[in-house]
PDB file of C-alpha atoms in Angstrom:
ATOM      1  CA  GLY A   1      12.013  -5.040 -10.848  1.00  0.00           C
ATOM      2  CA  ALA A   2       8.544  -4.654 -11.822  1.00  0.00           C
ATOM      3  CA  VAL A   3       7.760  -0.765 -12.025  1.00  0.00           C
ATOM      4  CA  VAL A   4       4.698   1.060 -11.701  1.00  0.00           C
ATOM      5  CA  SER A   5       3.861   5.007 -12.320  1.00  0.00           C
ATOM      6  CA  GLN A   6       1.426   6.989 -11.558  1.00  0.00           C
ATOM      7  CA  HIS A   7       0.675  10.451 -12.786  1.00  0.00           C
ATOM      8  CA  PRO A   8       0.208  13.230 -11.751  1.00  0.00           C
ATOM      9  CA  SER A   9       2.293  13.104  -8.596  1.00  0.00           C
ATOM     10  CA  ARG A  10       0.747  16.178  -7.365  1.00  0.00           C
ATOM     11  CA  VAL A  11      -2.842  18.004  -8.331  1.00  0.00           C
ATOM     12  CA  ILE A  12      -4.667  21.036  -6.695  1.00  0.00           C
ATOM     13  CA  CYS A  13      -8.248  21.620  -8.180  1.00  0.00           C
ATOM     14  CA  LYS A  14     -11.494  23.565  -7.192  1.00  0.00           C
ATOM     15  CA  SER A  15     -14.360  22.264  -5.652  1.00  0.00           C
ATOM     16  CA  GLY A  16     -16.827  21.024  -7.800  1.00  0.00           C
ATOM     17  CA  THR A  17     -14.305  19.691 -11.004  1.00  0.00           C
ATOM     18  CA  SER A  18     -12.997  16.378 -11.604  1.00  0.00           C
ATOM     19  CA  VAL A  19      -9.595  15.193 -11.542  1.00  0.00           C
ATOM     20  CA  LYS A  20      -8.193  12.275 -13.577  1.00  0.00           C
ATOM     21  CA  ILE A  21      -5.139  10.064 -11.876  1.00  0.00           C
ATOM     22  CA  GLU A  22      -3.430   7.673 -14.136  1.00  0.00           C
ATOM     23  CA  CYS A  23      -1.902   4.192 -13.229  1.00  0.00           C
ATOM     24  CA  ARG A  24       0.869   2.410 -15.444  1.00  0.00           C
ATOM     25  CA  SER A  25       2.734  -0.570 -15.100  1.00  0.00           C
ATOM     26  CA  LEU A  26       5.644   0.505 -17.086  1.00  0.00           C
ATOM     27  CA  ASP A  27       7.923  -2.882 -18.158  1.00  0.00           C
ATOM     28  CA  PHE A  28       4.744  -5.711 -17.426  1.00  0.00           C
ATOM     29  CA  GLN A  29       1.364  -6.254 -18.257  1.00  0.00           C
ATOM     30  CA  ALA A  30      -1.530  -6.110 -15.318  1.00  0.00           C
ATOM     31  CA  THR A  31      -4.597  -7.524 -15.543  1.00  0.00           C
ATOM     32  CA  THR A  32      -5.522  -6.539 -12.417  1.00  0.00           C
ATOM     33  CA  MET A  33      -4.749  -3.076 -10.455  1.00  0.00           C
ATOM     34  CA  PHE A  34      -5.319  -2.108  -7.095  1.00  0.00           C
ATOM     35  CA  TRP A  35      -6.552   1.691  -5.882  1.00  0.00           C
ATOM     36  CA  TYR A  36      -5.889   2.780  -2.483  1.00  0.00           C
ATOM     37  CA  ARG A  37      -6.595   6.040  -0.305  1.00  0.00           C
ATOM     38  CA  GLN A  38      -4.137   7.202   2.510  1.00  0.00           C
ATOM     39  CA  PHE A  39      -5.739  10.164   4.609  1.00  0.00           C
ATOM     40  CA  PRO A  40      -2.822  12.213   7.087  1.00  0.00           C
ATOM     41  CA  LYS A  41      -1.267   9.616   9.524  1.00  0.00           C
ATOM     42  CA  GLN A  42      -3.539   6.404   8.502  1.00  0.00           C
ATOM     43  CA  SER A  43      -3.151   3.528   7.067  1.00  0.00           C
ATOM     44  CA  LEU A  44      -3.932   2.608   3.245  1.00  0.00           C
ATOM     45  CA  MET A  45      -7.791   2.110   2.658  1.00  0.00           C
ATOM     46  CA  LEU A  46      -8.581  -0.194  -0.251  1.00  0.00           C
ATOM     47  CA  MET A  47     -10.854   1.665  -2.688  1.00  0.00           C
ATOM     48  CA  ALA A  48     -11.316  -0.669  -5.664  1.00  0.00           C
ATOM     49  CA  THR A  49     -10.068  -3.593  -7.686  1.00  0.00           C
ATOM     50  CA  SER A  50      -9.705  -2.506 -11.728  1.00  0.00           C
ATOM     51  CA  ASN A  51     -10.027  -5.316 -13.880  1.00  0.00           C
ATOM     52  CA  GLU A  52      -8.829  -5.046 -17.534  1.00  0.00           C
ATOM     53  CA  GLY A  53     -11.983  -5.102 -19.833  1.00  0.00           C
ATOM     54  CA  SER A  54     -14.616  -5.182 -16.877  1.00  0.00           C
ATOM     55  CA  LYS A  55     -16.324  -3.257 -14.653  1.00  0.00           C
ATOM     56  CA  ALA A  56     -14.130  -2.330 -11.249  1.00  0.00           C
ATOM     57  CA  THR A  57     -15.254  -4.035  -7.951  1.00  0.00           C
ATOM     58  CA  TYR A  58     -15.778  -1.294  -5.114  1.00  0.00           C
ATOM     59  CA  GLU A  59     -14.837  -1.975  -1.568  1.00  0.00           C
ATOM     60  CA  GLN A  60     -18.166  -1.259   1.028  1.00  0.00           C
ATOM     61  CA  GLY A  61     -18.532   2.408   1.675  1.00  0.00           C
ATOM     62  CA  VAL A  62     -16.560   3.492  -1.934  1.00  0.00           C
ATOM     63  CA  GLU A  63     -18.776   5.721  -4.230  1.00  0.00           C
ATOM     64  CA  LYS A  64     -18.585   3.664  -7.585  1.00  0.00           C
ATOM     65  CA  ASP A  65     -20.333   7.089  -8.921  1.00  0.00           C
ATOM     66  CA  LYS A  66     -17.911   9.118  -7.849  1.00  0.00           C
ATOM     67  CA  PHE A  67     -14.710   7.540  -8.388  1.00  0.00           C
ATOM     68  CA  LEU A  68     -14.675   6.375 -11.914  1.00  0.00           C
ATOM     69  CA  ILE A  69     -12.230   3.825 -12.880  1.00  0.00           C
ATOM     70  CA  ASN A  70     -11.347   2.705 -16.403  1.00  0.00           C
ATOM     71  CA  HIS A  71      -8.850   0.076 -17.164  1.00  0.00           C
ATOM     72  CA  ALA A  72      -8.633   0.340 -20.796  1.00  0.00           C
ATOM     73  CA  SER A  73      -5.595  -1.303 -21.519  1.00  0.00           C
ATOM     74  CA  LEU A  74      -3.159  -4.291 -19.706  1.00  0.00           C
ATOM     75  CA  THR A  75      -0.567  -1.159 -18.580  1.00  0.00           C
ATOM     76  CA  LEU A  76      -3.215   1.760 -17.728  1.00  0.00           C
ATOM     77  CA  SER A  77      -5.662   2.199 -15.049  1.00  0.00           C
ATOM     78  CA  THR A  78      -7.542   5.447 -14.409  1.00  0.00           C
ATOM     79  CA  LEU A  79      -9.173   6.748 -11.298  1.00  0.00           C
ATOM     80  CA  THR A  80     -11.099   9.847 -12.015  1.00  0.00           C
ATOM     81  CA  VAL A  81     -12.605  11.821  -8.946  1.00  0.00           C
ATOM     82  CA  THR A  82     -15.948  13.895 -10.048  1.00  0.00           C
ATOM     83  CA  SER A  83     -16.824  16.564  -8.718  1.00  0.00           C
ATOM     84  CA  ALA A  84     -14.413  16.702  -5.978  1.00  0.00           C
ATOM     85  CA  HIS A  85     -15.089  18.333  -2.855  1.00  0.00           C
ATOM     86  CA  PRO A  86     -12.164  18.918  -0.203  1.00  0.00           C
ATOM     87  CA  GLU A  87     -12.955  15.998   1.739  1.00  0.00           C
ATOM     88  CA  ASP A  88     -11.729  14.108  -0.817  1.00  0.00           C
ATOM     89  CA  SER A  89      -8.351  15.550  -0.493  1.00  0.00           C
ATOM     90  CA  SER A  90      -6.097  12.750   0.404  1.00  0.00           C
ATOM     91  CA  PHE A  91      -3.358  10.367  -1.106  1.00  0.00           C
ATOM     92  CA  TYR A  92      -3.940   7.867  -3.893  1.00  0.00           C
ATOM     93  CA  ILE A  93      -1.510   4.896  -4.423  1.00  0.00           C
ATOM     94  CA  CYS A  94      -2.195   2.190  -7.085  1.00  0.00           C
ATOM     95  CA  SER A  95      -0.557  -1.059  -7.375  1.00  0.00           C
ATOM     96  CA  ALA A  96      -0.145  -4.138  -9.517  1.00  0.00           C
ATOM     97  CA  PRO A  97       1.016  -7.954  -9.557  1.00  0.00           C
ATOM     98  CA  PRO A  98       4.169  -8.310 -11.156  1.00  0.00           C
ATOM     99  CA  PRO A  99       4.919 -10.011 -14.180  1.00  0.00           C
ATOM    100  CA  GLY A 100       4.595 -13.740 -14.835  1.00  0.00           C
ATOM    101  CA  THR A 101       1.777 -13.879 -11.915  1.00  0.00           C
ATOM    102  CA  SER A 102      -1.776 -14.142 -12.624  1.00  0.00           C
ATOM    103  CA  GLY A 103      -2.926 -11.642 -10.409  1.00  0.00           C
ATOM    104  CA  GLY A 104      -4.201 -13.617  -8.221  1.00  0.00           C
ATOM    105  CA  TRP A 105      -3.401 -14.711  -4.716  1.00  0.00           C
ATOM    106  CA  GLY A 106      -0.800 -14.791  -3.179  1.00  0.00           C
ATOM    107  CA  ASP A 107       1.521 -12.571  -5.472  1.00  0.00           C
ATOM    108  CA  THR A 108       3.436  -9.903  -4.392  1.00  0.00           C
ATOM    109  CA  GLN A 109       2.589  -6.351  -5.580  1.00  0.00           C
ATOM    110  CA  TYR A 110       4.417  -3.194  -6.285  1.00  0.00           C
ATOM    111  CA  PHE A 111       2.777   0.017  -5.851  1.00  0.00           C
ATOM    112  CA  GLY A 112       3.058   3.606  -7.930  1.00  0.00           C
ATOM    113  CA  PRO A 113       4.681   6.499  -6.179  1.00  0.00           C
ATOM    114  CA  GLY A 114       1.167   8.233  -5.053  1.00  0.00           C
ATOM    115  CA  THR A 115      -0.821  11.036  -6.362  1.00  0.00           C
ATOM    116  CA  ARG A 116      -1.543  14.107  -3.770  1.00  0.00           C
ATOM    117  CA  LEU A 117      -4.978  15.407  -4.246  1.00  0.00           C
ATOM    118  CA  THR A 118      -5.722  18.415  -2.670  1.00  0.00           C
ATOM    119  CA  VAL A 119      -9.139  19.987  -3.393  1.00  0.00           C
ATOM    120  CA  LEU A 120      -9.660  23.907  -2.442  1.00  0.00           C
TER     121      LEU A 120
ATOM    122  CA  GLY B   1     -13.075  -9.050   6.745  1.00  0.00           C
ATOM    123  CA  ILE B   2      -9.514  -9.237   8.165  1.00  0.00           C
ATOM    124  CA  GLN B   3      -8.213  -7.234  11.191  1.00  0.00           C
ATOM    125  CA  VAL B   4      -4.274  -6.396  10.871  1.00  0.00           C
ATOM    126  CA  GLU B   5      -3.006  -4.745  13.875  1.00  0.00           C
ATOM    127  CA  GLN B   6       0.843  -3.449  14.339  1.00  0.00           C
ATOM    128  CA  SER B   7       2.579  -2.730  17.587  1.00  0.00           C
ATOM    129  CA  PRO B   8       4.052  -0.522  18.605  1.00  0.00           C
ATOM    130  CA  PRO B   9       2.132   2.528  17.336  1.00  0.00           C
ATOM    131  CA  ASP B  10       5.081   4.833  17.631  1.00  0.00           C
ATOM    132  CA  LEU B  11       8.743   3.941  18.254  1.00  0.00           C
ATOM    133  CA  ILE B  12      11.921   6.265  18.819  1.00  0.00           C
ATOM    134  CA  LEU B  13      15.749   4.485  18.437  1.00  0.00           C
ATOM    135  CA  GLN B  14      19.082   5.800  18.835  1.00  0.00           C
ATOM    136  CA  GLU B  15      21.207   5.493  15.701  1.00  0.00           C
ATOM    137  CA  GLY B  16      22.620   1.687  16.056  1.00  0.00           C
ATOM    138  CA  ALA B  17      19.836   0.344  18.201  1.00  0.00           C
ATOM    139  CA  ASN B  18      17.556  -2.729  17.197  1.00  0.00           C
ATOM    140  CA  SER B  19      13.806  -2.982  17.137  1.00  0.00           C
ATOM    141  CA  THR B  20      11.541  -5.850  16.572  1.00  0.00           C
ATOM    142  CA  LEU B  21       8.146  -4.703  15.005  1.00  0.00           C
ATOM    143  CA  ARG B  22       5.187  -6.898  15.187  1.00  0.00           C
ATOM    144  CA  CYS B  23       2.081  -7.540  13.234  1.00  0.00           C
ATOM    145  CA  ASN B  24      -0.949  -9.373  13.995  1.00  0.00           C
ATOM    146  CA  PHE B  25      -4.327 -10.520  11.742  1.00  0.00           C
ATOM    147  CA  SER B  26      -7.270 -11.676  12.332  1.00  0.00           C
ATOM    148  CA  ASP B  27      -7.597 -14.946   9.830  1.00  0.00           C
ATOM    149  CA  SER B  28      -5.472 -17.154   7.685  1.00  0.00           C
ATOM    150  CA  VAL B  29      -3.528 -15.255   4.836  1.00  0.00           C
ATOM    151  CA  ASN B  30      -1.769 -16.655   1.819  1.00  0.00           C
ATOM    152  CA  ASN B  31       0.107 -13.489   1.055  1.00  0.00           C
ATOM    153  CA  LEU B  32       1.975 -11.235   3.628  1.00  0.00           C
ATOM    154  CA  GLN B  33       4.019  -8.239   2.801  1.00  0.00           C
ATOM    155  CA  TRP B  34       6.171  -5.782   4.784  1.00  0.00           C
ATOM    156  CA  PHE B  35       6.458  -1.951   2.955  1.00  0.00           C
ATOM    157  CA  HIS B  36       8.284   1.001   4.499  1.00  0.00           C
ATOM    158  CA  GLN B  37       6.848   4.216   3.210  1.00  0.00           C
ATOM    159  CA  ASN B  38       9.477   6.878   3.008  1.00  0.00           C
ATOM    160  CA  PRO B  39       8.531  10.651   3.711  1.00  0.00           C
ATOM    161  CA  TRP B  40       7.773  11.223   0.006  1.00  0.00           C
ATOM    162  CA  GLY B  41       4.992   8.421   0.567  1.00  0.00           C
ATOM    163  CA  GLN B  42       6.336   6.102  -1.664  1.00  0.00           C
ATOM    164  CA  LEU B  43       5.803   2.360  -0.413  1.00  0.00           C
ATOM    165  CA  ILE B  44       8.983   0.322  -0.534  1.00  0.00           C
ATOM    166  CA  ASN B  45       9.104  -3.427  -0.738  1.00  0.00           C
ATOM    167  CA  LEU B  46      10.954  -5.144   2.232  1.00  0.00           C
ATOM    168  CA  PHE B  47       9.686  -8.409   2.418  1.00  0.00           C
ATOM    169  CA  TYR B  48       7.299 -10.653   1.093  1.00  0.00           C
ATOM    170  CA  ILE B  49       6.777 -13.427   3.196  1.00  0.00           C
ATOM    171  CA  PRO B  50       3.076 -15.222   3.931  1.00  0.00           C
ATOM    172  CA  SER B  51       5.528 -17.360   5.586  1.00  0.00           C
ATOM    173  CA  GLY B  52       8.876 -18.961   7.318  1.00  0.00           C
ATOM    174  CA  THR B  53      11.902 -16.607   7.787  1.00  0.00           C
ATOM    175  CA  LYS B  54      14.099 -14.151   5.452  1.00  0.00           C
ATOM    176  CA  GLN B  55      16.799 -11.645   5.785  1.00  0.00           C
ATOM    177  CA  ASN B  56      17.832  -8.966   3.748  1.00  0.00           C
ATOM    178  CA  GLY B  57      21.239  -7.111   4.707  1.00  0.00           C
ATOM    179  CA  ARG B  58      19.696  -5.324   8.542  1.00  0.00           C
ATOM    180  CA  LEU B  59      16.668  -6.555   7.595  1.00  0.00           C
ATOM    181  CA  SER B  60      14.929  -9.869   8.673  1.00  0.00           C
ATOM    182  CA  ALA B  61      11.446 -10.831   8.882  1.00  0.00           C
ATOM    183  CA  THR B  62       9.806 -13.943  10.138  1.00  0.00           C
ATOM    184  CA  THR B  63       5.756 -15.489   9.544  1.00  0.00           C
ATOM    185  CA  VAL B  64       3.989 -17.625  11.842  1.00  0.00           C
ATOM    186  CA  ALA B  65       0.789 -17.998   9.743  1.00  0.00           C
ATOM    187  CA  THR B  66      -0.275 -21.071  11.747  1.00  0.00           C
ATOM    188  CA  GLU B  67      -0.327 -18.303  15.314  1.00  0.00           C
ATOM    189  CA  ARG B  68      -1.478 -15.365  12.431  1.00  0.00           C
ATOM    190  CA  TYR B  69       1.502 -13.099  13.334  1.00  0.00           C
ATOM    191  CA  SER B  70       5.012 -11.630  11.430  1.00  0.00           C
ATOM    192  CA  LEU B  71       7.703  -9.515  13.090  1.00  0.00           C
ATOM    193  CA  LEU B  72      10.023  -7.560  11.198  1.00  0.00           C
ATOM    194  CA  TYR B  73      13.859  -7.221  12.671  1.00  0.00           C
ATOM    195  CA  ILE B  74      15.626  -3.872  12.165  1.00  0.00           C
ATOM    196  CA  SER B  75      19.413  -4.226  13.365  1.00  0.00           C
ATOM    197  CA  SER B  76      21.776  -1.452  13.989  1.00  0.00           C
ATOM    198  CA  SER B  77      19.392   0.888  13.011  1.00  0.00           C
ATOM    199  CA  GLN B  78      20.118   4.370  10.875  1.00  0.00           C
ATOM    200  CA  THR B  79      18.572   7.560  10.533  1.00  0.00           C
ATOM    201  CA  THR B  80      17.221   6.719   6.967  1.00  0.00           C
ATOM    202  CA  ASP B  81      15.348   3.640   8.602  1.00  0.00           C
ATOM    203  CA  SER B  82      13.024   6.539   9.452  1.00  0.00           C
ATOM    204  CA  GLY B  83       9.627   6.786   8.369  1.00  0.00           C
ATOM    205  CA  VAL B  84       6.304   4.117   8.637  1.00  0.00           C
ATOM    206  CA  TYR B  85       6.532   0.452   8.264  1.00  0.00           C
ATOM    207  CA  PHE B  86       3.354  -1.253   6.926  1.00  0.00           C
ATOM    208  CA  CYS B  87       2.241  -4.751   6.901  1.00  0.00           C
ATOM    209  CA  ALA B  88      -0.296  -5.693   4.594  1.00  0.00           C
ATOM    210  CA  VAL B  89      -2.448  -9.059   4.182  1.00  0.00           C
ATOM    211  CA  GLY B  90      -4.011 -11.028   1.408  1.00  0.00           C
ATOM    212  CA  GLY B  91      -6.192 -14.048   1.908  1.00  0.00           C
ATOM    213  CA  GLY B  92      -9.205 -15.396  -0.400  1.00  0.00           C
ATOM    214  CA  ALA B  93      -9.810 -15.676  -3.986  1.00  0.00           C
ATOM    215  CA  THR B  94      -8.246 -12.190  -4.630  1.00  0.00           C
ATOM    216  CA  ASN B  95      -5.070 -10.444  -4.713  1.00  0.00           C
ATOM    217  CA  LYS B  96      -6.515  -7.377  -2.474  1.00  0.00           C
ATOM    218  CA  LEU B  97      -3.654  -6.497   0.429  1.00  0.00           C
ATOM    219  CA  ILE B  98      -5.249  -4.904   3.755  1.00  0.00           C
ATOM    220  CA  PHE B  99      -2.546  -2.518   5.088  1.00  0.00           C
ATOM    221  CA  GLY B 100      -1.986  -2.597   8.712  1.00  0.00           C
ATOM    222  CA  THR B 101      -2.389   0.171  11.535  1.00  0.00           C
ATOM    223  CA  GLY B 102       1.280   0.996  11.221  1.00  0.00           C
ATOM    224  CA  THR B 103       4.152   1.870  13.102  1.00  0.00           C
ATOM    225  CA  LEU B 104       5.759   5.180  12.608  1.00  0.00           C
ATOM    226  CA  LEU B 105       9.934   4.726  13.141  1.00  0.00           C
ATOM    227  CA  ALA B 106      11.796   7.519  14.579  1.00  0.00           C
ATOM    228  CA  VAL B 107      15.890   6.994  14.468  1.00  0.00           C
ATOM    229  CA  GLN B 108      17.922   9.928  16.109  1.00  0.00           C
ATOM    230  CA  PRO B 109      21.580  10.390  15.633  1.00  0.00           C
TER     231      PRO B 109
END
């Protein structure tokens, strides 16, 4: 089946530093990937849609200058949390539609294992 | 945007019991998925079910799109079924998924 990986699985950083999280589709190409954030005991909240070869689309209330998204290839999207602060500590999860789809509506999605970010 | 509510928010079962989890959504959707989030945070796909009924072992799901709800049935529950169950829906021109509020299930031996 379709596999999505994330790296790192866990990261601890100091306040003010930047952290990069990678999302890879291992056995398929993904023109679209999605980034979610999950705070403890809460649901997943969509942050942005990552589009290969073009700018990401951010959800309302998500700062695009703070959460930089780059979808440089058909198998890799990166999320960079710039100038991280303790309130950015969260579980970040990416997803992508599986192969054989157009990435459009009505497609099932597969999720990466998540990255737990702790900002001290 | 679409609102997605799940019930109950918490559920405690004895091993072997059956349960029904519900997902209500506020608008028409063309994508609905059920997930189980394990203790390590990994989301496990259970069903892709924008309409109709599907079964997979002890789990089954039914979505009545015209009435805007979906049900997840767990039969003969096991302790390994514990975790959070999410439904997520999508609609419109994009494939964005909006997650429900989740149901925290604890199955006791």
